[in-house]
Amino acid sequence: MSTTAPLEGIRVADFTWVWAGPYCTLQLAHLGAEVIRVETATRICVTRLLPPWADGEFGFNRSGYFNQYNQGKRSLALDLKQPHAIDIAKELIAKCDIVCENFAAGVMDRMGLGYEVLRQIKSDIIMIALSGYGATGPESHYVSYGPAQVPLSGLSSVTGYRDWPPMHVGISYGDPNGGLHGAVAVLAALHHRARTGRGQYIDLSQQETTIAVLAEAVMEYTMNGAQPPRDGNRVPQMAPHGVFRCRGDERWVAIAVRHDDDWRRFADLTGLPALATDARFATLAARKQNEDALEAIVGTWTETRGPEEATRELQTAGIPAFTSMSNRDLSEDPHLNEAGFFVSLPHPEVGIRQHAGIPWRLSRTPTAVRRAAPCLGQDTDYVMGEILGYSADAIQRLKEENVLN
Amino acid sequence: MAEQALSGVRVIEYGEMVAAPYATKLLADLGADVIKVEPLGGDPARRHGPFPGGKPDPDASGLFIYLNSNKRSITLDLHSARGQDVFAALVADADVLVHNAPPAQMAGLGIDYRALSQRNPRLVMTSVTPFGLTGPHCDYATTDLILWNAGGVAYLNGGGPGSGAMPPLKTFGEQAGFQGGVNAAIATLGALYAAARDQQGQHVVVSIQESIAAILELTFEYWPYMGLVASRLGVKPIQPLDFMECRDGWIFLCCIEEHQWRGFVELMGTPEWASMELFDNRLTRAQNWDALKLLLQDWVSQQSVTELYRAAQARRIPFAPVSTMGDLLHSEHLKTRGFFATVAQPGVGAVTLPGAPFHFSQTPWRLVTPAPRLGEHTTDVLTRQLGIAAAQVDDLRQRGVV
């Protein structure tokens, strides 16, 4: 084992907020970078203001949403609207390798922190802007909020029940998806910088990164001129293929019968005589044609057992199935707990709480969440003193002047 | 041509469908040299479609073309000892191996980090798996539907007020695979950065279930923070934040801040009902959404999507069209940004697909070669890269190894 995380020694100036940008820098923190959030009490990050709050009690440092996506980072309280604050930001950037921001296009430029300025300060800086629409193009100045990204990107038009309106996907998917693609881009730029010594600017549009994961729908249109229909949980290649009600309140199991082999085993296992011998279900084409009847029969089997029981029985027979997991199911899942996925680190205001951790493991270099999410301004003294070399007196003065706020 | 960010990085992929192939696509499009190792029957994505004219053709699957352009393809039977020898020789010379073979099959296919890294200590090997390599679910059979539910996103979607009978809902496409893929690309690049420093590789294991469970927005924490099960059936705490039908398509109304609502009211010509106490703020608008929805629907149904979208955005109201695929392909914005790319696919013709998901100022994303035909580069890679004599390649072919 090496004791050095992959990005040990890499420092990130993090001007992001809400979810897309913070999710990008979270990946860098997971890999060992020192990520310094630049934030202010005068305009508080949206996620610090949103529930869930620890024990239902509101507070800037008590939001599970914020504390989930800012694990492992530090927080510098710096009000960029105050005189001299921009100079301090520049001093910080001079000591950083990466600058990440997800303001609306043009905001960093107007603050005097655009890429052309920053590369004068640090010639090999890597800067990434993650915006809803990207930094160029006729809609680049449009306002973009997470929930609106899912419909904008085309995902809602193909997601939903048959004959129902377009639907959301349950989360503001464009945000994390954009953040993850942003992390890929930054890491690739770091490789290039290691080889050549040169930094660069990266413009990422969440709309585009979401379309990137919708390729099947895009190509159905470009190759055949057709918009794929909304068809619930059904797909052309498999049947039955759905989420079925189980015993209990809002308990469901997902089942995917991939091919005729799965189908024969499914009929054997469930012992539903209608299934094994019924010509309506003998082939995929027949099952697709009689899918309503098929799903009704499958539902009579699932509703007599809990989803875990159904999953066990089906998986033992080699048939893909899984409980439709709630947040509580995930939290208590023996597999995820055994895998060490969850992280519970002490936090000064909310104590020890369970958070989702890192979805991957590296065998040699340690990648662990190293600290709980920071309280607002928790690391101001450290950043100003140890990284930027300010005296304790100077830091105190800047606090009194509300620059460090 | 300008050099690319990952020029000089050599990658071997033994992947199928989306997860591993998307990880290596992200690397290939940034300049990595990716050799895709396919079983003799080919990657199942070749049979997935969409196909031109709906006619199955292993060299014309849209999903395959999208995920595998910029790569080279060789076929190899990893169930045979000689196939595994060739595979080991390929990997010995590579920086990265990415695969998504099931854990139970890995050893039998010769995908064994310890053995492979003995010949190539700087190898980064990435295993993209549904549930990791150990634990009670590691050998479970899965598909996209299964993993989207196992990760917890499906449970948050579907249903809605008055529709509790409808099941949790999958998101379109192969989203679990894409999430596994982009997470695998991040972890791989991180390990590669470490390997560049000390010439030591490592084994990276990516769990797709965990990749999804990590993106539940604020919902996961409702349990550890407040002891609440996040429900898809909940009424939204603020409104308008909903889909509505215009005269020519759907729009998404989005008024998160109060000034956005005031702007929307002005846009509607300040109707009298808008001053009712019932709709005073975003919380009361949500509580009275059933009534408000009808009033809004009445007005919205007479508008055109594009005009309402533009008028709203001109007032800094973050409405968005419910874009269809046609809308995206015809978007002036995306055209100006040069987003969609076109590849000349042999046997198919010009195919338009999603292009650069990020713009680099120095090292561009680039689409260079079309997706390979099954085994198109087998002879070339075996003879030129591994130095195997042409006669021996013929022998391997006759024995069904390649």
XYZ file of N, CA and C in Angstrom, chain B residues 90-311:
666
model
N -1.289 -8.646 -24.634
C -1.827 -7.309 -24.930
C -1.761 -6.420 -23.698
N -2.203 -6.990 -22.580
C -2.287 -6.217 -21.342
C -0.891 -5.882 -20.825
N 0.076 -6.741 -21.130
C 1.451 -6.518 -20.662
C 2.003 -5.203 -21.199
N 1.476 -4.770 -22.297
C 1.996 -3.603 -22.999
C 1.101 -2.372 -22.801
N 0.083 -2.477 -21.955
C -0.916 -1.403 -21.850
C -0.780 -0.633 -20.540
N -1.348 0.551 -20.514
C -1.407 1.324 -19.274
C -2.638 0.945 -18.464
N -3.717 0.615 -19.192
C -5.009 0.434 -18.528
C -5.743 -0.764 -19.122
N -6.403 -1.537 -18.246
C -7.376 -2.549 -18.679
C -8.704 -2.203 -18.008
N -9.753 -2.056 -18.814
C -11.085 -1.836 -18.246
C -11.978 -2.981 -18.704
N -12.693 -3.601 -17.768
C -13.599 -4.685 -18.156
C -14.847 -4.632 -17.310
N -15.914 -5.258 -17.785
C -17.087 -5.444 -16.926
C -17.594 -6.883 -16.977
N -16.641 -7.829 -17.012
C -17.018 -9.247 -16.888
C -17.511 -9.494 -15.461
N -18.511 -10.352 -15.289
C -19.017 -10.631 -13.944
C -17.925 -11.228 -13.067
N -17.933 -10.876 -11.772
C -16.892 -11.368 -10.853
C -16.720 -12.886 -10.915
N -17.836 -13.618 -11.003
C -17.743 -15.080 -10.984
C -16.999 -15.605 -12.214
N -16.950 -14.826 -13.285
C -16.290 -15.306 -14.505
C -14.851 -14.833 -14.655
N -14.462 -13.845 -13.872
C -13.171 -13.186 -14.135
C -11.991 -14.149 -14.174
N -11.850 -14.975 -13.134
C -10.686 -15.867 -13.074
C -10.686 -16.819 -14.259
N -11.857 -17.339 -14.605
C -11.963 -18.264 -15.723
C -11.595 -17.634 -17.056
N -11.692 -16.317 -17.135
C -11.347 -15.616 -18.373
C -9.911 -15.092 -18.351
N -9.197 -15.352 -17.272
C -7.824 -14.854 -17.181
C -7.752 -13.382 -16.821
N -8.854 -12.835 -16.298
C -8.851 -11.432 -15.882
C -8.561 -11.406 -14.388
N -7.283 -11.480 -14.082
C -6.833 -11.669 -12.707
C -5.760 -10.611 -12.457
N -6.071 -9.650 -11.597
C -5.144 -8.522 -11.428
C -3.757 -8.986 -11.001
N -3.716 -9.945 -10.076
C -2.412 -10.365 -9.563
C -1.542 -10.927 -10.688
N -2.120 -11.794 -11.484
C -1.339 -12.407 -12.576
C -0.952 -11.364 -13.623
N -1.894 -10.545 -14.011
C -1.619 -9.569 -15.070
C -0.605 -8.515 -14.612
N -0.678 -8.151 -13.335
C 0.223 -7.091 -12.865
C 1.637 -7.615 -12.646
N 1.783 -8.953 -12.552
C 3.142 -9.479 -12.438
C 3.941 -9.206 -13.707
N 3.257 -9.289 -14.838
C 3.939 -8.977 -16.096
C 4.008 -7.482 -16.351
N 3.103 -6.720 -15.724
C 3.036 -5.289 -15.999
C 2.675 -4.541 -14.718
N 3.681 -4.253 -13.893
C 3.410 -3.653 -12.582
C 2.744 -2.273 -12.654
N 2.872 -1.584 -13.788
C 2.261 -0.254 -13.839
C 0.811 -0.320 -14.338
N 0.291 -1.534 -14.538
C -1.070 -1.680 -15.062
C -2.129 -1.149 -14.089
N -3.013 -0.321 -14.618
C -4.222 0.041 -13.883
C -5.332 -0.837 -14.437
N -5.883 -1.713 -13.590
C -6.972 -2.571 -14.042
C -8.262 -2.144 -13.354
N -9.261 -1.849 -14.161
C -10.534 -1.370 -13.616
C -11.636 -2.375 -13.893
N -12.274 -2.831 -12.819
C -13.396 -3.772 -12.926
C -14.678 -3.010 -12.619
N -15.528 -2.839 -13.624
C -16.812 -2.173 -13.396
C -17.846 -3.258 -13.164
N -18.374 -3.307 -11.952
C -19.220 -4.433 -11.560
C -20.556 -3.929 -11.033
N -21.604 -4.732 -11.106
C -22.884 -4.290 -10.556
C -22.816 -3.978 -9.066
N -22.163 -4.872 -8.289
C -22.193 -4.720 -6.825
C -20.811 -4.873 -6.196
N -19.737 -4.664 -6.925
C -18.408 -4.901 -6.365
C -17.993 -6.353 -6.537
N -16.876 -6.738 -5.924
C -16.334 -8.090 -6.134
C -16.625 -9.034 -4.981
N -17.123 -8.502 -3.868
C -17.408 -9.360 -2.707
C -18.770 -8.983 -2.138
N -19.205 -9.751 -1.150
C -20.467 -9.435 -0.480
C -21.618 -10.260 -1.023
N -22.733 -10.257 -0.273
C -23.845 -11.171 -0.597
C -24.453 -10.983 -1.994
N -24.340 -9.810 -2.596
C -24.993 -9.598 -3.898
C -24.024 -9.606 -5.073
N -22.747 -9.946 -4.827
C -21.745 -9.687 -5.873
C -21.989 -10.509 -7.137
N -22.656 -11.641 -7.009
C -22.894 -12.451 -8.213
C -24.335 -12.363 -8.722
N -25.077 -11.414 -8.238
C -26.458 -11.260 -8.700
C -26.506 -10.915 -10.194
N -27.511 -11.478 -10.863
C -27.738 -11.143 -12.278
C -28.434 -9.786 -12.359
N -28.028 -8.957 -13.306
C -28.593 -7.610 -13.383
C -28.834 -7.166 -14.825
N -29.626 -6.124 -14.931
C -29.779 -5.342 -16.173
C -29.878 -3.890 -15.715
N -30.041 -2.980 -16.653
C -30.172 -1.567 -16.288
C -31.327 -1.349 -15.310
N -32.474 -1.974 -15.589
C -33.649 -1.812 -14.726
C -33.339 -2.236 -13.293
N -32.661 -3.377 -13.173
C -32.351 -3.923 -11.851
C -31.443 -2.956 -11.089
N -30.413 -2.447 -11.760
C -29.448 -1.592 -11.068
C -30.019 -0.218 -10.759
N -30.860 0.294 -11.641
C -31.469 1.606 -11.376
C -32.348 1.526 -10.134
N -32.987 0.361 -9.932
C -33.781 0.145 -8.723
C -32.884 -0.161 -7.518
N -31.825 -0.929 -7.738
C -30.919 -1.281 -6.637
C -30.202 -0.046 -6.099
N -29.999 0.948 -6.958
C -29.312 2.165 -6.542
C -30.234 3.204 -5.935
N -31.543 3.012 -6.055
C -32.469 3.887 -5.344
C -33.072 5.035 -6.129
N -32.737 5.209 -7.404
C -33.341 6.329 -8.146
C -34.762 5.986 -8.589
N -34.985 4.743 -9.018
C -36.317 4.389 -9.521
C -37.390 4.612 -8.458
N -37.052 4.320 -7.200
C -38.031 4.444 -6.118
C -38.488 5.893 -5.923
N -37.668 6.833 -6.391
C -37.996 8.252 -6.226
C -38.866 8.765 -7.353
N -39.079 7.952 -8.361
C -39.747 8.473 -9.563
C -41.006 7.689 -9.881
N -41.867 8.348 -10.645
C -43.133 7.729 -10.984
C -44.159 8.066 -9.932
N -45.325 7.481 -10.094
C -46.382 7.768 -9.141
C -46.736 9.238 -9.164
N -46.790 9.831 -8.004
C -47.213 11.217 -7.907
C -48.632 11.255 -7.395
N -49.076 12.446 -6.998
C -50.402 12.550 -6.395
C -51.475 11.870 -7.240
N -52.250 11.015 -6.629
C -53.362 10.381 -7.332
C -52.973 9.215 -8.210
N -51.741 8.790 -8.146
C -51.334 7.707 -9.044
C -50.510 6.668 -8.302
N -50.863 6.459 -7.054
C -50.088 5.538 -6.235
C -50.022 4.119 -6.756
N -50.939 3.778 -7.655
C -50.930 2.414 -8.178
C -49.813 2.205 -9.189
N -49.240 3.289 -9.681
C -48.214 3.138 -10.705
C -46.874 2.817 -10.052
N -46.085 1.960 -10.688
C -44.845 1.495 -10.054
C -43.712 2.521 -10.143
N -42.690 2.324 -9.289
C -41.451 3.085 -9.456
C -40.987 2.991 -10.910
N -40.354 4.050 -11.360
C -40.147 4.198 -12.805
C -38.671 4.312 -13.158
N -38.304 3.554 -14.139
C -36.953 3.592 -14.692
C -36.789 4.840 -15.538
N -35.569 5.331 -15.622
C -35.224 6.426 -16.522
C -34.893 5.826 -17.881
N -35.150 6.579 -18.951
C -34.905 6.048 -20.290
C -33.459 5.552 -20.466
N -33.309 4.482 -21.204
C -31.990 4.081 -21.686
C -31.220 3.226 -20.701
N -29.907 3.284 -20.841
C -29.020 2.427 -20.050
C -28.271 3.285 -19.034
N -29.052 4.001 -18.199
C -28.403 4.999 -17.328
C -27.485 4.363 -16.286
N -27.817 3.170 -15.810
C -26.938 2.531 -14.819
C -25.566 2.273 -15.450
N -25.565 1.815 -16.676
C -24.300 1.580 -17.372
C -23.508 2.865 -17.560
N -24.209 3.934 -17.942
C -23.494 5.207 -18.134
C -22.901 5.707 -16.819
N -23.666 5.572 -15.722
C -23.126 6.031 -14.437
C -21.935 5.181 -14.006
N -22.019 3.869 -14.215
C -20.866 3.018 -13.917
C -19.671 3.439 -14.766
N -19.938 3.758 -16.018
C -18.864 4.111 -16.947
C -18.156 5.398 -16.579
N -18.917 6.428 -16.258
C -18.252 7.710 -15.980
C -17.533 7.646 -14.636
N -18.099 6.914 -13.673
C -17.372 6.713 -12.416
C -16.085 5.919 -12.646
N -16.163 4.923 -13.519
C -14.962 4.120 -13.811
C -13.890 4.972 -14.482
N -14.307 5.898 -15.341
C -13.324 6.758 -16.000
C -12.604 7.635 -14.972
N -13.349 8.156 -14.008
C -12.745 9.003 -12.969
C -11.732 8.198 -12.148
N -12.168 7.043 -11.653
C -11.289 6.248 -10.799
C -10.058 5.780 -11.580
N -10.259 5.426 -12.849
C -9.139 4.980 -13.689
C -8.137 6.105 -13.902
N -8.642 7.288 -14.227
C -7.730 8.421 -14.457
C -6.992 8.788 -13.173
N -7.673 8.658 -12.027
C -6.998 8.918 -10.762
C -5.858 7.937 -10.538
N -6.132 6.657 -10.765
C -5.098 5.634 -10.571
C -3.968 5.801 -11.593
N -4.321 6.234 -12.787
C -3.307 6.447 -13.825
C -2.395 7.617 -13.455
N -2.990 8.631 -12.811
C -2.198 9.783 -12.373
C -1.199 9.346 -11.292
N -1.671 8.472 -10.407
C -0.773 7.940 -9.378
C 0.328 7.087 -10.016
N -0.037 6.311 -11.029
C 0.947 5.427 -11.678
C 2.005 6.225 -12.431
N 1.621 7.377 -12.949
C 2.597 8.205 -13.656
C 3.680 8.692 -12.697
N 3.320 8.804 -11.434
C 4.274 9.306 -10.439
C 5.282 8.229 -10.037
N 4.810 7.000 -9.824
C 5.748 6.001 -9.290
C 5.763 4.673 -10.063
N 5.154 4.687 -11.261
C 5.183 3.494 -12.117
C 4.519 2.272 -11.483
N 3.626 2.507 -10.531
C 2.922 1.394 -9.903
C 1.428 1.496 -10.217
N 0.886 0.425 -10.782
C -0.541 0.430 -11.061
C -1.337 -0.078 -9.879
N -2.596 -0.358 -10.109
C -3.421 -0.945 -9.061
C -4.742 -1.432 -9.630
N -5.495 -2.101 -8.757
C -6.788 -2.641 -9.168
C -7.891 -1.710 -8.675
N -8.687 -1.232 -9.607
C -9.782 -0.327 -9.303
C -11.085 -1.109 -9.439
N -11.919 -1.076 -8.412
C -13.208 -1.765 -8.475
C -14.320 -0.738 -8.330
N -15.206 -0.701 -9.312
C -16.297 0.265 -9.325
C -17.608 -0.488 -9.123
N -18.425 -0.038 -8.189
C -19.753 -0.623 -7.979
C -20.798 0.274 -8.624
N -21.584 -0.299 -9.521
C -22.615 0.511 -10.183
C -23.729 0.855 -9.190
N -24.091 -0.100 -8.338
C -25.115 0.219 -7.333
C -24.680 1.427 -6.495
N -23.423 1.435 -6.069
C -22.930 2.546 -5.255
C -22.874 3.834 -6.072
N -22.520 3.724 -7.360
C -22.457 4.910 -8.217
C -23.814 5.595 -8.276
N -24.880 4.800 -8.239
C -26.228 5.367 -8.300
C -26.659 5.851 -6.912
N -26.357 5.056 -5.896
C -26.744 5.450 -4.534
C -26.051 6.750 -4.122
N -24.967 7.094 -4.806
C -24.233 8.318 -4.464
C -24.873 9.574 -5.051
N -25.875 9.429 -5.911
C -26.448 10.615 -6.571
C -27.938 10.777 -6.280
N -28.338 10.525 -5.041
C -29.769 10.613 -4.730
C -30.206 12.015 -4.322
N -29.424 13.009 -4.639
C -29.713 14.399 -4.317
C -29.910 14.508 -2.808
N -30.970 15.187 -2.346
C -31.096 15.326 -0.897
C -31.833 14.166 -0.255
N -32.276 13.189 -1.044
C -33.192 12.204 -0.482
C -32.522 11.188 0.433
N -31.301 10.745 0.104
C -30.700 9.701 0.945
C -30.649 10.145 2.400
N -30.208 11.391 2.608
C -29.950 11.860 3.969
C -31.208 12.018 4.811
N -32.381 11.961 4.182
C -33.595 12.047 4.989
C -33.635 10.947 6.053
N -33.054 9.789 5.754
C -33.078 8.724 6.764
C -32.093 9.004 7.904
N -30.764 9.151 7.618
C -29.866 9.401 8.749
C -30.071 10.744 9.450
N -30.609 11.731 8.771
C -30.752 13.054 9.393
C -32.098 13.240 10.095
N -33.164 12.639 9.537
C -34.481 12.912 10.095
C -35.325 11.657 10.313
N -34.776 10.490 9.961
C -35.530 9.265 10.151
C -36.732 9.142 9.231
N -36.656 9.769 8.063
C -37.788 9.738 7.131
C -37.445 8.939 5.881
N -38.413 8.149 5.423
C -38.261 7.454 4.149
C -38.673 8.423 3.038
N -37.767 8.671 2.102
C -38.069 9.586 1.004
C -39.089 8.921 0.092
N -40.157 9.627 -0.198
C -41.250 9.020 -0.945
C -41.435 9.688 -2.292
N -41.700 8.869 -3.286
C -41.996 9.400 -4.609
C -43.402 9.971 -4.658
N -44.206 9.644 -3.668
C -45.600 10.062 -3.708
C -45.807 11.414 -3.043
N -44.748 11.986 -2.536
C -44.875 13.248 -1.827
C -45.288 14.378 -2.752
N -46.005 15.329 -2.182
C -46.357 16.534 -2.922
C -45.139 17.442 -2.898
N -44.878 18.154 -3.995
C -43.697 19.028 -4.030
C -43.863 20.178 -3.041
N -42.774 20.495 -2.324
C -42.888 21.545 -1.295
C -43.070 22.948 -1.883
N -42.577 23.162 -3.104
C -42.785 24.469 -3.723
C -43.299 24.280 -5.141
N -44.002 25.287 -5.631
C -44.576 25.261 -6.982
C -44.606 26.681 -7.531
N -44.672 26.870 -8.861
C -44.712 25.859 -9.922
C -43.351 25.226 -10.198
N -43.408 23.920 -10.329
C -42.231 23.118 -10.650
C -42.801 21.870 -11.319
N -43.361 22.045 -12.505
C -44.143 20.953 -13.071
C -44.207 21.037 -14.605
N -44.593 19.925 -15.183
C -44.759 19.844 -16.635
C -46.136 20.360 -17.028
N -46.217 21.077 -18.147
C -47.515 21.550 -18.604
C -47.537 21.558 -20.128
N -48.741 21.318 -20.647
C -48.839 21.169 -22.101
C -49.183 22.498 -22.770
N -48.365 22.897 -23.726
C -48.647 24.064 -24.565
C -49.447 23.597 -25.782
N -49.706 24.514 -26.720
C -50.503 24.094 -27.870
C -49.686 23.208 -28.812
N -48.361 23.239 -28.695
C -47.529 22.473 -29.632
C -46.474 21.612 -28.947
N -46.680 21.292 -27.684
C -45.700 20.440 -27.005
C -45.686 20.752 -25.518
N -44.709 20.186 -24.813
C -44.656 20.316 -23.357
C -43.574 21.290 -22.928
N -43.858 21.959 -21.801
C -42.861 22.862 -21.211
C -42.731 22.517 -19.738
N -41.590 22.851 -19.157
C -41.396 22.656 -17.718
C -41.404 24.028 -17.048
N -42.409 24.240 -16.182
C -42.508 25.500 -15.450
C -41.620 25.408 -14.216
N -40.839 26.435 -13.985
C -39.865 26.376 -12.895
C -39.753 27.764 -12.262
N -40.452 27.945 -11.138
C -40.345 29.202 -10.384
C -39.856 28.858 -8.987
N -38.553 28.880 -8.800
C -38.001 28.483 -7.512
C -37.888 29.706 -6.590
N -37.518 30.829 -7.166
C -37.416 32.063 -6.375
C -38.680 32.901 -6.587
N -39.017 33.731 -5.580
C -40.249 34.525 -5.667
C -40.234 35.482 -6.863
N -39.067 36.059 -7.173
C -39.040 37.010 -8.294
C -39.354 36.315 -9.620
N -39.068 35.014 -9.671
C -39.384 34.278 -10.904
C -40.897 34.135 -11.053
N -41.566 33.899 -9.941
C -43.027 33.818 -9.989
C -43.619 35.176 -10.383
N -43.115 36.255 -9.783
C -43.640 37.589 -10.127
C -43.453 37.865 -11.619
N -42.292 37.460 -12.143
C -42.046 37.648 -13.574
C -43.036 36.847 -14.424
N -43.345 35.652 -13.960
C -44.273 34.788 -14.706
C -45.681 35.394 -14.702
N -46.076 35.922 -13.550
C -47.399 36.560 -13.458
C -47.489 37.726 -14.445
N -46.435 38.529 -14.501
C -46.407 39.642 -15.469
C -46.511 39.120 -16.895
N -45.781 38.057 -17.130
C -45.775 37.473 -18.471
C -47.184 37.029 -18.882
N -47.965 36.583 -17.907
C -49.335 36.143 -18.197
C -50.292 37.324 -18.273
N -49.765 38.557 -18.144
C -50.635 39.721 -18.212
C -51.292 40.036 -16.881
N -50.655 39.622 -15.786
C -51.128 39.893 -14.432
C -52.623 39.604 -14.256
N -53.023 38.349 -14.409
C -54.429 37.991 -14.213
C -54.858 38.234 -12.766
N -56.144 38.495 -12.608
C -56.659 38.855 -11.286
C -56.415 37.749 -10.243
N -56.625 36.494 -10.655
C -56.490 35.393 -9.696
C -55.094 35.316 -9.086
N -54.108 35.868 -9.782
C -52.732 35.748 -9.287
C -52.534 36.505 -7.981
N -53.425 37.441 -7.674
C -53.260 38.194 -6.429
C -53.973 37.525 -5.248
N -54.612 36.361 -5.501
C -55.285 35.661 -4.402
C -54.283 35.196 -3.348
N -54.720 35.286 -2.105
C -53.852 34.912 -0.991
C -53.355 33.455 -1.101
N -54.216 32.622 -1.693
C -53.882 31.208 -1.884
C -52.533 31.008 -2.581
N -52.171 31.960 -3.421
C -50.972 31.809 -4.254
C -49.889 32.811 -3.852
N -49.927 33.201 -2.599
C -49.098 34.284 -2.096
C -47.600 33.992 -2.168
N -47.208 32.766 -1.848
C -45.771 32.446 -1.903
C -45.588 31.006 -2.378
N -44.337 30.607 -2.577
C -44.082 29.313 -3.233
C -44.630 28.134 -2.432
N -44.695 28.304 -1.093
C -45.214 27.218 -0.266
C -46.737 27.113 -0.394
N -47.418 28.265 -0.348
C -48.890 28.209 -0.474
C -49.262 27.812 -1.903
N -48.449 28.215 -2.856
C -48.753 27.794 -4.233
C -48.669 26.269 -4.362
N -47.766 25.678 -3.591
C -47.669 24.217 -3.614
C -48.860 23.586 -2.903
N -49.246 24.197 -1.763
C -50.388 23.650 -1.007
C -51.666 23.719 -1.834
N -51.766 24.724 -2.681
C -52.982 24.918 -3.480
C -52.728 24.613 -4.959
N -51.812 23.708 -5.192
C -51.370 23.444 -6.559
C -52.497 22.906 -7.440
N -53.382 22.108 -6.860
C -54.486 21.554 -7.666
C -55.293 22.669 -8.317
N -55.589 23.706 -7.558
C -56.365 24.825 -8.092
C -55.517 25.672 -9.042
N -54.303 25.979 -8.605
C -53.430 26.836 -9.412
C -53.103 26.192 -10.753
N -52.921 24.870 -10.712
C -52.540 24.148 -11.922
C -53.579 24.363 -13.027
N -54.847 24.293 -12.640
C -55.914 24.460 -13.631
C -55.887 25.858 -14.247
N -55.681 26.850 -13.388
C -55.637 28.230 -13.871
C -54.457 28.426 -14.830
N -53.313 27.885 -14.449
C -52.128 28.029 -15.299
C -52.305 27.262 -16.609
N -52.839 26.048 -16.476
C -52.987 25.202 -17.659
C -53.832 25.908 -18.721
N -54.849 26.606 -18.243
C -55.745 27.333 -19.135
C -54.961 28.328 -19.998
N -54.030 29.035 -19.369
C -53.241 30.036 -20.098
C -52.137 29.370 -20.928
N -51.435 28.430 -20.289
C -50.278 27.805 -20.946
C -50.708 27.060 -22.218
N -51.883 26.459 -22.188
C -52.291 25.634 -23.327
C -52.477 26.457 -24.610
N -52.545 27.785 -24.450
C -52.693 28.621 -25.654
C -51.347 29.116 -26.177
N -50.254 28.819 -25.458
C -48.939 29.344 -25.845
C -48.177 28.320 -26.692
N -47.153 28.823 -27.384
C -46.234 27.890 -28.044
C -45.039 27.682 -27.116
N -44.478 26.475 -27.143
C -43.361 26.136 -26.250
C -42.218 27.123 -26.420
N -41.802 27.320 -27.657
C -40.612 28.136 -27.899
C -40.842 29.580 -27.472
N -42.017 30.126 -27.810
C -42.264 31.529 -27.450
C -42.307 31.705 -25.934
N -42.957 30.775 -25.250
C -43.041 30.887 -23.791
C -41.658 30.716 -23.158
N -40.905 29.778 -23.673
C -39.527 29.543 -23.183
C -38.693 30.816 -23.331
N -38.731 31.397 -24.534
C -37.915 32.595 -24.785
C -38.388 33.769 -23.924
N -39.708 33.946 -23.852
C -40.241 35.077 -23.085
C -39.898 34.921 -21.601
